[in-house]
XYZ file of C-alpha atoms in Angstrom:
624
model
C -17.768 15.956 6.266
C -19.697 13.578 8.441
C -23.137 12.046 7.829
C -25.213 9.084 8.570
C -27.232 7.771 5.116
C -30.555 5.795 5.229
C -30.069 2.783 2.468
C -28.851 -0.526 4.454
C -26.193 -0.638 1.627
C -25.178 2.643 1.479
C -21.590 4.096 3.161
C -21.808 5.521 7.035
C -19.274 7.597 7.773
C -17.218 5.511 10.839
C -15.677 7.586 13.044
C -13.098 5.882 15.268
C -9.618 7.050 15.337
C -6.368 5.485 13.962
C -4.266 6.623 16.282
C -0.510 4.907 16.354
C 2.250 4.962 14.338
C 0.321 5.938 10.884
C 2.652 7.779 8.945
C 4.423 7.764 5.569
C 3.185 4.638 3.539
C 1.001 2.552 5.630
C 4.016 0.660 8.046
C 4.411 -2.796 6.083
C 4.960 -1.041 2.676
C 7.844 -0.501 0.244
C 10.898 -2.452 1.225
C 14.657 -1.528 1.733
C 17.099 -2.653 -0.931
C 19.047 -5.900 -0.234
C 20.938 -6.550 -3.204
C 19.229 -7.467 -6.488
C 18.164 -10.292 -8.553
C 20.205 -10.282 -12.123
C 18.639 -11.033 -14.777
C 19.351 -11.143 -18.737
C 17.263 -8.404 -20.404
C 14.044 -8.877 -22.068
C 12.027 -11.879 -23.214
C 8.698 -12.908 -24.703
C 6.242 -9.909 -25.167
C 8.228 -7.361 -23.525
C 11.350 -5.659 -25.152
C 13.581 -2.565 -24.333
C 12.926 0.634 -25.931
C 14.120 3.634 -24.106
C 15.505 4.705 -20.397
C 16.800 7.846 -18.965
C 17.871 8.430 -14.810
C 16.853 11.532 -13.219
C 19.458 14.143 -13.208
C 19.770 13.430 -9.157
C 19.276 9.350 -9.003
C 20.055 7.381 -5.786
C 19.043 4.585 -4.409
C 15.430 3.833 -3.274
C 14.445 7.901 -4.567
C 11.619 6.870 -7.102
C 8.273 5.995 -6.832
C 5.340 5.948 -9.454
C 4.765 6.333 -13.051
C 1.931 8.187 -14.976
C 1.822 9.738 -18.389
C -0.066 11.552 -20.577
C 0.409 12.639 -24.363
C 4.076 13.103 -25.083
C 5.328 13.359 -21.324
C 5.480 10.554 -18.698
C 5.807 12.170 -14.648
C 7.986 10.758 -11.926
C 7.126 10.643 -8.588
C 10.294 11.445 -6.109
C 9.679 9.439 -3.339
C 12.876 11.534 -1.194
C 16.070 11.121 -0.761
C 18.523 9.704 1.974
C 18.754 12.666 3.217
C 15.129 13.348 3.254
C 14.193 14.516 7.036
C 17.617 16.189 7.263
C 17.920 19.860 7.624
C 18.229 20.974 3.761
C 16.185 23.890 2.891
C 13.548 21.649 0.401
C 12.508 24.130 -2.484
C 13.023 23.939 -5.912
C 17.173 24.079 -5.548
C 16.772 21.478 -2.608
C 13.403 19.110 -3.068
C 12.483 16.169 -0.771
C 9.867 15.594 -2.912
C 7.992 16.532 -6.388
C 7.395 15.208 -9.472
C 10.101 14.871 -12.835
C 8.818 15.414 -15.914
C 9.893 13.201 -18.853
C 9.256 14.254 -22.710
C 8.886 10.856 -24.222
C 7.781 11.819 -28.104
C 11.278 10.165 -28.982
C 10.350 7.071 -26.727
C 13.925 5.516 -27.934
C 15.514 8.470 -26.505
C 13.393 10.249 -22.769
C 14.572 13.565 -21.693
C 13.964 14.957 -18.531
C 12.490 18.246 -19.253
C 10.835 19.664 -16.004
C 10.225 19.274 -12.167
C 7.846 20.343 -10.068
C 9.020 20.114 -6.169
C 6.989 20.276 -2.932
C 7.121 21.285 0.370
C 10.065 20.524 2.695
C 9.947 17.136 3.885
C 7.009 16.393 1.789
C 7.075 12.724 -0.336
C 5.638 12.048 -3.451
C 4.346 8.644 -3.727
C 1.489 6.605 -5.281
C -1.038 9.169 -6.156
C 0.086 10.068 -9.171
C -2.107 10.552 -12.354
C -2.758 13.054 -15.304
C -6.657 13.202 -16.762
C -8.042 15.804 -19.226
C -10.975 17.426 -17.591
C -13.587 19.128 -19.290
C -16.248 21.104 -17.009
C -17.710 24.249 -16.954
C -15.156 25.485 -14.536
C -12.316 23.976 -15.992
C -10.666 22.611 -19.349
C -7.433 21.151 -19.291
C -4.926 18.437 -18.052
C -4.303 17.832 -14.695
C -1.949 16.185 -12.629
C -2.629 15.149 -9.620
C 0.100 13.829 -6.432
C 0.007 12.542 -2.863
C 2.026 14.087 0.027
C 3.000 12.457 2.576
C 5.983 13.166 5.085
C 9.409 12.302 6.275
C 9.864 14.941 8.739
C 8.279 17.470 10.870
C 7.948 20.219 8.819
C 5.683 17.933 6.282
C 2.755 19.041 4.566
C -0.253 16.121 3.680
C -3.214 15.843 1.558
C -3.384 16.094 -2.495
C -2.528 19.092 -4.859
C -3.401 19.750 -8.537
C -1.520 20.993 -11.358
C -2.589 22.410 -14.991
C -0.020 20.869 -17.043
C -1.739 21.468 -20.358
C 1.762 22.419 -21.399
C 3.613 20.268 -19.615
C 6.698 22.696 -19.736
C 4.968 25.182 -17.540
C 3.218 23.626 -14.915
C 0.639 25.880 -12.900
C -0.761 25.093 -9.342
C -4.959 24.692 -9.079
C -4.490 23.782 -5.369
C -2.059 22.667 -3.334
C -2.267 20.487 0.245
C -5.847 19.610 0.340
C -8.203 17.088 2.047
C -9.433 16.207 5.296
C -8.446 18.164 8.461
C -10.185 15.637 10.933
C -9.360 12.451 12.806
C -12.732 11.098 14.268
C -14.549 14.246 13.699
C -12.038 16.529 15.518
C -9.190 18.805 14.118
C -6.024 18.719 16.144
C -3.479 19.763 14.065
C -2.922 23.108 11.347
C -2.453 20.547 8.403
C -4.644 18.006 6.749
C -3.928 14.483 6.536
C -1.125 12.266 5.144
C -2.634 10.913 1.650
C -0.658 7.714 0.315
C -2.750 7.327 -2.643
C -5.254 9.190 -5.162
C -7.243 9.199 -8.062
C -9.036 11.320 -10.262
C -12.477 10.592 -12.669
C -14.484 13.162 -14.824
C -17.935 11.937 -15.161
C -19.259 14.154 -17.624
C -20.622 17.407 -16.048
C -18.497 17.090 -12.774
C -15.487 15.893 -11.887
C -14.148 13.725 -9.050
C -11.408 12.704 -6.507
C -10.864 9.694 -4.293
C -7.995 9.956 -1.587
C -6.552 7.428 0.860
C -6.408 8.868 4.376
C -3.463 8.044 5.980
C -4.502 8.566 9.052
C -8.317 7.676 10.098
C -10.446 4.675 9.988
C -12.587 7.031 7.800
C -10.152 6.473 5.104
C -11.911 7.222 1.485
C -12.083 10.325 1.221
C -13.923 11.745 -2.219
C -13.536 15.189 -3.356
C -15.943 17.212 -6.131
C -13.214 18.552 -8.236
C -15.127 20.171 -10.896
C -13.465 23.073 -10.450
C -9.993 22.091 -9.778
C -9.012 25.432 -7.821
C -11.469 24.828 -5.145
C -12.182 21.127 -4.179
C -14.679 20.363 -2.016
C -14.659 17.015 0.495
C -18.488 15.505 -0.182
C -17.771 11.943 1.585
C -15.463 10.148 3.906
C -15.921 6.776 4.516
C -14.870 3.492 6.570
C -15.404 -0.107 4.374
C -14.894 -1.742 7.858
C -18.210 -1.376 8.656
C -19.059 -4.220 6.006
C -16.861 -6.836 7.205
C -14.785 -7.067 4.994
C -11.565 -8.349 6.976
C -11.191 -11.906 8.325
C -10.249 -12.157 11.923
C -10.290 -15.416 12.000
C -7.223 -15.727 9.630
C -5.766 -12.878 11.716
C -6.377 -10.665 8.730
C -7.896 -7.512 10.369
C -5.072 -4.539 9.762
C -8.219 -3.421 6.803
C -7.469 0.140 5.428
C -7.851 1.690 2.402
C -4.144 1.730 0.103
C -5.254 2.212 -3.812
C -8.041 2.485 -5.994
C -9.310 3.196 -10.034
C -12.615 4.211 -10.851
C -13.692 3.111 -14.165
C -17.318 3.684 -16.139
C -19.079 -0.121 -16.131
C -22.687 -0.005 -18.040
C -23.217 3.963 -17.719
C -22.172 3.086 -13.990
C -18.889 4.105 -12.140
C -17.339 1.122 -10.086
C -14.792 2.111 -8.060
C -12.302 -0.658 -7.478
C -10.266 -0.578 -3.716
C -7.704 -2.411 -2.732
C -7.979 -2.737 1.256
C -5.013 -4.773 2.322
C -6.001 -7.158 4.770
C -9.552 -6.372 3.904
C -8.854 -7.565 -0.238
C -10.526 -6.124 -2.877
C -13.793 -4.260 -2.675
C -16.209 -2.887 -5.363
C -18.727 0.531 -4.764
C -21.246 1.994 -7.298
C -19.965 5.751 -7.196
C -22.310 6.885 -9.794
C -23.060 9.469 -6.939
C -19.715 9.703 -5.165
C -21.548 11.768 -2.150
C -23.495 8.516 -1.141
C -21.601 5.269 -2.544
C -22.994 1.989 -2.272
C -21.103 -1.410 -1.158
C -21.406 -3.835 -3.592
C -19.095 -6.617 -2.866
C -15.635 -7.238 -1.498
C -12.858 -10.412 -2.309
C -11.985 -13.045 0.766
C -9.025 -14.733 1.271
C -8.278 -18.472 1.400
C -7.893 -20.265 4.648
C -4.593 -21.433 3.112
C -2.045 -19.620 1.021
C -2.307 -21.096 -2.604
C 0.671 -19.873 -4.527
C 2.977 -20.810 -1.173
C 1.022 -24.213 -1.057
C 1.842 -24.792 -4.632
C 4.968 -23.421 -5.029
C 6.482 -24.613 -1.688
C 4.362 -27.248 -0.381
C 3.963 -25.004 2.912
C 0.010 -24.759 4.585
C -0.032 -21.402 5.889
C -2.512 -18.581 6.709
C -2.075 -16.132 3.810
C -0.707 -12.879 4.670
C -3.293 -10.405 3.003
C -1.896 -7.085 2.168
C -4.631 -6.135 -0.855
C -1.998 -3.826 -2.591
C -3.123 -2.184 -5.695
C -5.525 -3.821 -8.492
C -6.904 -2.587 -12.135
C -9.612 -4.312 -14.600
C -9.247 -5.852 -17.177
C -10.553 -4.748 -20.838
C -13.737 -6.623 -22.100
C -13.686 -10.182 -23.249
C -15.012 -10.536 -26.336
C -18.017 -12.951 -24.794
C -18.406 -10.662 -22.290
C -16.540 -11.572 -19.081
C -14.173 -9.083 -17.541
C -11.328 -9.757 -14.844
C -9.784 -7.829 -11.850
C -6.211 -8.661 -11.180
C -5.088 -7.839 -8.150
C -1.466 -7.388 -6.501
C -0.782 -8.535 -2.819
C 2.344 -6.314 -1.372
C 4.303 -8.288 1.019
C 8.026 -7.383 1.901
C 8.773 -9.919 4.670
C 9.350 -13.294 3.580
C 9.018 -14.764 6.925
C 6.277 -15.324 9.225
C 7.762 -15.159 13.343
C 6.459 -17.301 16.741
C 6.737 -15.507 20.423
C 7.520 -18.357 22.439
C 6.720 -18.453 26.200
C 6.983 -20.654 28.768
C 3.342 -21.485 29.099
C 3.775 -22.659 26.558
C 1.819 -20.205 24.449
C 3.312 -19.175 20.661
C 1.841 -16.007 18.978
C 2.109 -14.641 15.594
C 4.440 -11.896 15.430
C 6.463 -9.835 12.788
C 9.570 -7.744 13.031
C 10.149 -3.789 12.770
C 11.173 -2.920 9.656
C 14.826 -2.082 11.044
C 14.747 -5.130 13.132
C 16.828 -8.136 11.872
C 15.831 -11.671 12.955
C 19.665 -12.321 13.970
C 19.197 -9.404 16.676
C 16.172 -11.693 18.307
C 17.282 -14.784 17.734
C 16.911 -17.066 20.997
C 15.521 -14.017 23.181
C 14.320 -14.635 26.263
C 13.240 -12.007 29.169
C 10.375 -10.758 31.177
C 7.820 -9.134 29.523
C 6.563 -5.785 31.299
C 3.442 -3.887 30.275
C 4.538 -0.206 29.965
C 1.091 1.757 28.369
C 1.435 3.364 25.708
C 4.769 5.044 26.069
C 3.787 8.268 24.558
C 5.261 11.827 25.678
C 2.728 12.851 28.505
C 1.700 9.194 29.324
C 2.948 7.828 32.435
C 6.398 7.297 32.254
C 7.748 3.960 31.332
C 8.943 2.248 34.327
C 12.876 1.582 34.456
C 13.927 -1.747 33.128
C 15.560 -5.001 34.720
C 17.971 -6.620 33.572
C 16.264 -9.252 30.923
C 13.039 -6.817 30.867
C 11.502 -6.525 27.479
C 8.934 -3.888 27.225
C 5.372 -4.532 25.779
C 4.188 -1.521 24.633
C 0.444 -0.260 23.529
C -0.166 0.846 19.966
C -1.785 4.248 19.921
C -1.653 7.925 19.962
C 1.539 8.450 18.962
C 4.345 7.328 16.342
C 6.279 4.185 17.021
C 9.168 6.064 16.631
C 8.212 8.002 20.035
C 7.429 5.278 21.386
C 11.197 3.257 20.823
C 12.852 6.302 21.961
C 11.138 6.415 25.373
C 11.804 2.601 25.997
C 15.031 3.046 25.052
C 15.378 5.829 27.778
C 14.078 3.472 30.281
C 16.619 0.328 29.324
C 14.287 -2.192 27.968
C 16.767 -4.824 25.967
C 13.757 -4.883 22.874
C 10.184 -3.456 22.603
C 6.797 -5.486 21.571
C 4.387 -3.364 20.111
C 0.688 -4.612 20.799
C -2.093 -3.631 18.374
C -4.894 -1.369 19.529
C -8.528 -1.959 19.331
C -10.816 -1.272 15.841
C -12.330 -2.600 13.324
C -8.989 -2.251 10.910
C -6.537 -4.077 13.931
C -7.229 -6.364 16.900
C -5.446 -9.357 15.832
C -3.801 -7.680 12.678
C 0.122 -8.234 12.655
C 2.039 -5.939 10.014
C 5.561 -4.867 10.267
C 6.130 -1.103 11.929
C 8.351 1.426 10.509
C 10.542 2.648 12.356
C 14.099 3.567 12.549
C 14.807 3.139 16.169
C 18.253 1.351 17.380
C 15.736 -1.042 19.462
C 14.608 -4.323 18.406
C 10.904 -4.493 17.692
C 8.542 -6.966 17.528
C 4.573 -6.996 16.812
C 1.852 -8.651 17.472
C -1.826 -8.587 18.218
C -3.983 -7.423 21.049
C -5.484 -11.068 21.054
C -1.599 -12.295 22.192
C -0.745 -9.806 24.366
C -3.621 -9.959 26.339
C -2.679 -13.676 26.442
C 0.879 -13.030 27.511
C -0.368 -11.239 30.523
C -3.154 -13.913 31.146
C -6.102 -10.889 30.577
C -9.420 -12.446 28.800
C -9.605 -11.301 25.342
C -13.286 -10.136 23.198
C -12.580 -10.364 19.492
C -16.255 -8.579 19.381
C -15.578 -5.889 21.805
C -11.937 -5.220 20.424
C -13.781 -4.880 16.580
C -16.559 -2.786 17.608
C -14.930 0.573 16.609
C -14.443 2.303 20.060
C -11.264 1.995 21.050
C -10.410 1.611 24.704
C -7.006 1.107 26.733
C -5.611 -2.221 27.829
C -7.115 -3.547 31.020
C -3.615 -3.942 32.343
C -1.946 -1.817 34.913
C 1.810 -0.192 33.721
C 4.399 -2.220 35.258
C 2.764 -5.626 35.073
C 4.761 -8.809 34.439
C 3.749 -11.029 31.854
C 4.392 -15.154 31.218
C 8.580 -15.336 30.378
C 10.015 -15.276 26.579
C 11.654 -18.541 25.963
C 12.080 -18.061 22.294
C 11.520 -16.450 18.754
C 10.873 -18.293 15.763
C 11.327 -17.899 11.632
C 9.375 -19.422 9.800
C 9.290 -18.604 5.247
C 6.047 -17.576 4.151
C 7.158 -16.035 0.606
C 6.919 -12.678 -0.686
C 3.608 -11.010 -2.570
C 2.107 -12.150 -5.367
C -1.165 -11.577 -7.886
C -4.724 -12.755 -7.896
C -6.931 -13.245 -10.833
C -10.561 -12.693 -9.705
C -13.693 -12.744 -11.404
C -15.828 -10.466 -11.735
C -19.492 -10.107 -11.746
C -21.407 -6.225 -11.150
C -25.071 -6.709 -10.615
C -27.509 -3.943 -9.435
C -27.111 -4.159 -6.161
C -24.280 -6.566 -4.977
C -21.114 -7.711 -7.133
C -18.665 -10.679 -6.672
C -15.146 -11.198 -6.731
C -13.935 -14.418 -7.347
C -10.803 -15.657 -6.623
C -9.535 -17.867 -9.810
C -5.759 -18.447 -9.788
C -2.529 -16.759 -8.356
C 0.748 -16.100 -9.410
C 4.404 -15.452 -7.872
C 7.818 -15.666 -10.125
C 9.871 -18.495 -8.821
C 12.134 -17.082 -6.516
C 9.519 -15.143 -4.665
C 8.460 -18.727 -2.864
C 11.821 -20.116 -2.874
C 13.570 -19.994 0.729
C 16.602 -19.439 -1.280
C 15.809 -16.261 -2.415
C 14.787 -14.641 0.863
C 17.650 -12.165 1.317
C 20.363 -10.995 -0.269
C 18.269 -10.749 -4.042
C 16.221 -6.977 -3.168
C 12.199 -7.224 -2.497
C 10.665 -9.734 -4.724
C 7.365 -9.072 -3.918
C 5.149 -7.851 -6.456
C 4.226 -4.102 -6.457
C 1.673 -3.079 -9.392
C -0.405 -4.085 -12.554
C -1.101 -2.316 -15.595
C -4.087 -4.128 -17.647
C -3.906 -3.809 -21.754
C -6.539 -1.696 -22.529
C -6.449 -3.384 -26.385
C -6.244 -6.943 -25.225
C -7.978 -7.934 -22.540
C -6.024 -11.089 -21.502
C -2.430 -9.044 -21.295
C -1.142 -7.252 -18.191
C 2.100 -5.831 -16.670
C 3.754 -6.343 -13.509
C 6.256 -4.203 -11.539
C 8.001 -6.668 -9.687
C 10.265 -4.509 -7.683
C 13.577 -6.362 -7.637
C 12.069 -9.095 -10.079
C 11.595 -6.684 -12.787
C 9.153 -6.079 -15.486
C 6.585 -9.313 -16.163
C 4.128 -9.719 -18.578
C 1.304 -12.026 -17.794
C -1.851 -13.247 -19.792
C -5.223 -14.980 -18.744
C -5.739 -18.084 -20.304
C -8.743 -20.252 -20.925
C -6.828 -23.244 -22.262
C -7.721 -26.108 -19.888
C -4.567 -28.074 -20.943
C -2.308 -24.908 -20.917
C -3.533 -24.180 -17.235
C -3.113 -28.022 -16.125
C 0.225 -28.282 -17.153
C 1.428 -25.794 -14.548
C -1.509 -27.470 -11.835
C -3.945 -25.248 -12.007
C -7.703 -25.131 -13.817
C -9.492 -22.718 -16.075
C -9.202 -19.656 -16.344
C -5.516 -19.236 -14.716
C -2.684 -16.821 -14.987
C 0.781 -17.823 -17.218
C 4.034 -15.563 -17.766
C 4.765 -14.533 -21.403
C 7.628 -11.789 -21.004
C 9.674 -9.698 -18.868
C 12.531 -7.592 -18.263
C 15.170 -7.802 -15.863
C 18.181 -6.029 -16.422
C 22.032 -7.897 -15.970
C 22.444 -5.156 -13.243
C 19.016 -5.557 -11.593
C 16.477 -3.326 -11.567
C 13.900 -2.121 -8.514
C 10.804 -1.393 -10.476
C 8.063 0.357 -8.596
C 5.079 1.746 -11.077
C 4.049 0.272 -14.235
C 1.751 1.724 -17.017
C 0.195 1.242 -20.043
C 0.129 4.256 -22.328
C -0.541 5.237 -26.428
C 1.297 8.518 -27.447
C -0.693 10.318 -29.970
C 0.729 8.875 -33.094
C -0.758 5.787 -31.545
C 2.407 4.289 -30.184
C 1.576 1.815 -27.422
C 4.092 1.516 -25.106
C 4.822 -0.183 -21.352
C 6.221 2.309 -18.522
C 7.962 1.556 -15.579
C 9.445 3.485 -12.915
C 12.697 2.104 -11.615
C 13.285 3.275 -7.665
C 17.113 3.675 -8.448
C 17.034 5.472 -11.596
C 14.259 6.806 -13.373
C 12.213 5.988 -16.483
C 11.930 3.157 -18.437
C 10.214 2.104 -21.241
C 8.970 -0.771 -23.076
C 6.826 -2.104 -25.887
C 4.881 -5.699 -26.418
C 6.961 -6.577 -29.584
C-alpha cells in the first residue's frame, strides 16, 4: 500500500529501492563462532535453573526466545546444511520453531515443532500474544522467514497455539509483494523481524522489510486468517542517520510497541539511524515523534580503551523500561557489532578511506595489498560483462541490483585478485560502511560511495547521493582508479548498550543518551578473536522492577544490569547520574553463545529469565 499523508509529522510512504545484496539478516548481523569465552557459572542476581538442547543441536542453529504460559518457542535459525539439497519438511526442516513445555522449569522438555518451508529461516520475529477480537480469540505465535536458498519463502505467518501441542496455521508467508511500488517476483519479501499488539477492538502487526527502503511494514491483524498491509513506511525521510559520522546504512532491524498514557509508542531500533519513537495509536497513519543520535566519539571505547573513534552505530534491538516510581521511564538499547576492527584503504595519493571486510574475508588475506583498482559496474548477470583482469587488478564493484554473492562469482570469473564493493546511492547508504555477507572464495572489502568516487578522482554530492533516487556511478566500466598501497586494522571494540532517557510529549519525544555499557573483554584488544562474538545481542527489561534488565551477550553470556541513581556508585566506575552497573550473569565453564533473552511469569507466578543458546537450546534462569 502506498500513500502520501497531509500532517508535516506524519509517515510518507518513500519509495526508493534497496536493491544489493539484502538478504538473510541485514549483512553486518549475527557473527560466526570463533571459540568461546569460559566462564564460571552464575553470579549476583542471576542463577541456573533449568536447560534442555534441541533433539537436533549444532552449532550456530538457534536463534530467538519467546514464551507464553507453560511453553517457551525456539526459533531454528538452519542448519549447516541449510541451502543444501535436503527435502525441508517436517522429517527434514531448515527452519521452524521448537516448542519447549517449561511448567517443570528445573526440568524443559521439548514437546513440539513446527517447521517451514524449504530453505526458509526462522529468526528474530518471534512472539506469542493472546488476542481477543471479534474475529478471533486465542494465542498466537507469530515468526519471520527469511532465506538461505533459492527455493525460500519470506514474509510472516501465524499460528493458533492455544494448545500449544497442536499448533494450527492462521496464515502463512505474508506481507509486502513490492520493492518501490513494483512486484517482480511470485513471493513477498524477506522479514528479519516482527511484532504483534492487540489494541483493544483490533489487532496489529509491525514487520521489518528486508528488502525496501519502505521498511515498516504494519499489518491489521484482527482477524489473524486474513491480514491486511494498511502502511509501509521509510523513517529516512526524517533524518534520522548522521552522515557526517559516516553513519547512513539507516534501516529498520527490531521494534516493541507498548501502551504509554492510553497511547501506543512504538519503539524502533534503526541501526545506523539509533533509536526512534512513533505514536501508532492509528497504525495506518503513524506519527514521528523523536529519534536517538549518536556521539561524535565512541564513549564506552573512549572509556574503556582510551581510543577517540567515530562510533560504529548498528541500533540493534531495544525495550522500555517499567515505571519509576517518581515517574521517569528508560529505554535501553543494544548496539550489534560483530567486527572488532575498524579498516583504512590506503592509496598512493595519499588518500585513506574507511572500509570493512566481507564477512568471509580475513584481515591476514589483505594484509599489505596493493593493485590497480578497476571500476567494473555493477557486475550483475545481464550487466556488461566485467572486463578481464591484470595481473595486480582489484575490481571495484557497484552495490546494487543483485546479491553480493553474484556479484563475487562474476569477478572471480574475470580474475580480479579481491573485490571492493562500493555503496549505492539512498537515503539508508551513501557513505554507510557495514560488513557484506557473503560466502565467496574472494576477498572483499567495503566502503562508501563518498571513497570510491574519490579513488577514481569523480566529485562526490552527499545531497544528491541522500536524496532517495538512486542513480549509477558516473564512471565508465573499465576505468583505472589511484593505486592500493595498503590496508589497515585498526580495534574499535565489539557492541555494547545505551541507557537513554526518555521523554513522550504530544507531539515530539526525546531520547537521551545517559550512559553505556560493554563487559570488559568486549573493548579489550585482547579479546578480539579467538573468544566467539562478544558483542551484545538483546535486552529483556523487568517488568516488576524497573531498574533490572537482561542481556544476551552472545559469547559473553547472560548479564544482568541495573540503573542506578547513586551519584557515588556511578562515579566510582567514571561516570554520572543515572548510569548503568552489572549485578549478575551467567557464563557457563564451556561457554555459551546466547542469542534471545526474555523475561517471563508462568501462571503460578514464577518469574523466570530465558535465554536461547545458538548451540543448544533453552535455558533458563531466575533473579535469586
Amino acid at each position: 500500500m502506498r500513500r502520501t499523508l497531509a500532517l508535516a509529522l506524519t509517515l510518507t510512504l518513500a519509495v526508493s529501492w534497496l536493491g544489493s545484496g539484502i538478504g538473510v539478516a541485514h549483512d553486518g548481523q549475527h557473527g560466526i563462532d570463533d571459540g568461546h569465552l569460559l566462564g564460571t557459572g552464575a553470579w549476583g542476581k542471576i542463577a541456573f535453573v533449568g536447560q534442555v538442547t534441541v533433539h537436533d543441536a549444532e552449532p550456530d542453529l538457534i536463534g530467538d526466545v519467546t514464551a507464553f504460559g507453560n511453553y517457551a518457542y525456539l526459533a531454528r535459525w538452519g542448519g549447516e546444511d541449510c541451502a543444501g539439497p535436503e527435502t525441508g519438511g517436517q522429517r527434514s526442516p531448515d527452519g521452524g520453531v521448537y516448542i519447549i513445555d517449561i511448567s517443570d522449569p528445573t526440568r524443559p522438555v521439548e514437546v513440539g515443532f513446527i517447521a517451514t518451508h524449504q530453505d526458509t529461516l526462522v529468526g528474530e520475529g518471534l512472539q506469542v500474544i493472546h488476542i481477543d477480537t471479534a474475529k478471533f480469540t486465542g494465542d498466537v505465535l507469530l515468526m519471520n522467514h527469511e532465506g538461505c536458498g533459492k527455493n525460500y519463502k519470506g514474509g510472516v505467518s501465524l499460528w493458533d497455539v492455544t494448545n500449544p501441542l497442536k499448533p494450527k496455521k492462521l496464515s502463512e508467508h505474508f506481507g509486502d509483494i513490492t520493492i518501490g511500488g513494483v512486484r517482480d517476483r511470485p513471493d513477498v519479501n524477506q522479514t528479519h523481524s516482527a511484532f504483534m499488539w492487540d489494541a483493544g477492538a483490533r489487532a496489529y502487526l509491525v514487520a521489518t522489510d528486508d528488502e525496501e527502503a519502505s521498511d515498516v511494514d504494519i499489518f491489521d491483524i484482527t482477524d489473524p486468517k486474513k491480514p491486511v498491509l494498511i502502511g509501509e513506511f521509510d523513517l529516512n525521510q526524517f533524518a534520522v542517520s548522521q552522515p557526517e559520522l559516516a553513519l547512513t546504512d539507516s534501516f529498520l532491524h527490531d521494534m516493541v510497541v507498548k501502551e504509554i498514557n492510553g497511547r501506543w509508542i512504538m519503539l524502533l531500533s534503526y541501526w545506523d539511524g539509533g533509536y526512534v519513537l512513533l505514536d501508532v495509536t492509528n497504525p495506518a497513519s503513524p506519527r514521528f515523534l523523536g529519534d536517538s543520535d549518536y556521539a561524535a566519539v565512541d564513549p564506552e571505547l573512549l572509556q574503556q580503551n582510551g581510543s577517540s573513534l567515530t562510533p560504529e552505530g548498528n541500533g540493534h534491538q531495544a525495550e522500555f523500561t517499567a515505571l519509576f516510581p517518581a515517574g521517569q521511564r528508560y529505554v535501553i538499547g543494544a548496539d550489534e557489532d560483530f567486527d572488532p576492527y575498524r579498516y583504512q584503504l590506503k592509496t598512493a595519493e595519499p588518500d585513506a578511506f574507511l572500509a570493512k571486510l566481507g564477512r568471509q574475508t580475513s584481515f591476514a588475506a589483505l594484509d599489505g595489498l596493493t593493485g590497480t583498482p578497476v571500476f567494473v559496474g555493477r557486475a550483475c548477470n545481464g550487466d556488461p560483462a566485467v572486463p578481464t583482469a591484470t595481473v595486480g587488478q582489484v575490481a571495484v564493484v557497484e552495490r546494487g541490483l543483485c546479491t553480493f554473492e553474484e556479484k563475487a562469482q562474476n569477478v572471480i570469473r574475470a580474475g580480479y585478485l579481491a573485490m571492493i564493493i562500493m555503496n549505492r546511492e539512498g537515503s539508508d547508504a551513501c557513505t554507510g560502511v557495514f560488513s557484506p555477507n557473503l560466502q565467496a572464495a574472494i576477498p572483499t572489502i567495503f566502503i562508501g560511495r563518498d571513497s570510491g568516487f574519490d579513488l577514481f578522482d569523480v566529485p562526490f554530492n552527499l545531497a544528491a547521493c541522500l536524496d532517495g533516487t538512486p542513480q549509477r556511478a558516473p564512471i565508465a566500466i573499465g576505468t583505472t582508479g589511484d593505486a592500493i598501497t595498503d590496508l589497515d586494522q585498526t580495534f574499535d571494540g565489539w557492541g555494547y548498550v545505551h541507557l537513554f532517557g526518555v521523554s513522550i510529549g504530544a507531539t515530539s519525544a526525546t531520547l537521551t543518551d545517559l550512559d553505556t555499557f560493554a563487559i570488559p573483554q568486549a573493548m579489550d584488544p585482547a579479546f578480539a578473536t579467538g573468544f566467539g562474538d562478544l558483542s551484545v545481542h538483546e535486552v529483556a527489561t523487568d517488568p516488576y522492577d524497573p531498574t533490572l534488565a537482561y542481556l544476551s551477550y552472545y559469547s559473553g553470556g547472560l548479564r544482568a544490569i541495573q540503573i542506578t541513581e547513586n551519584a557515588t556508585t556511578c562515579a566510582a566506575q567514571g561516570d554520572t547520574s543515572p548510569c548503568l552497573v552489572e549485578v549478575g550473569g551467567y557464563l557457563s565453564p564451556t561457554g555459551n553463545d546466547f542469542w534471545g533473552v526474555e523475561f517471563h511469569t508462568l501462571p503460578n507466578g514464577t518469574r523466570l529469565i530465558l535465554a536461547s543458546d545458538r548451540d543448544s537450546g533453552l535455558w533458563i534462569f531466575r533473579d535469586p
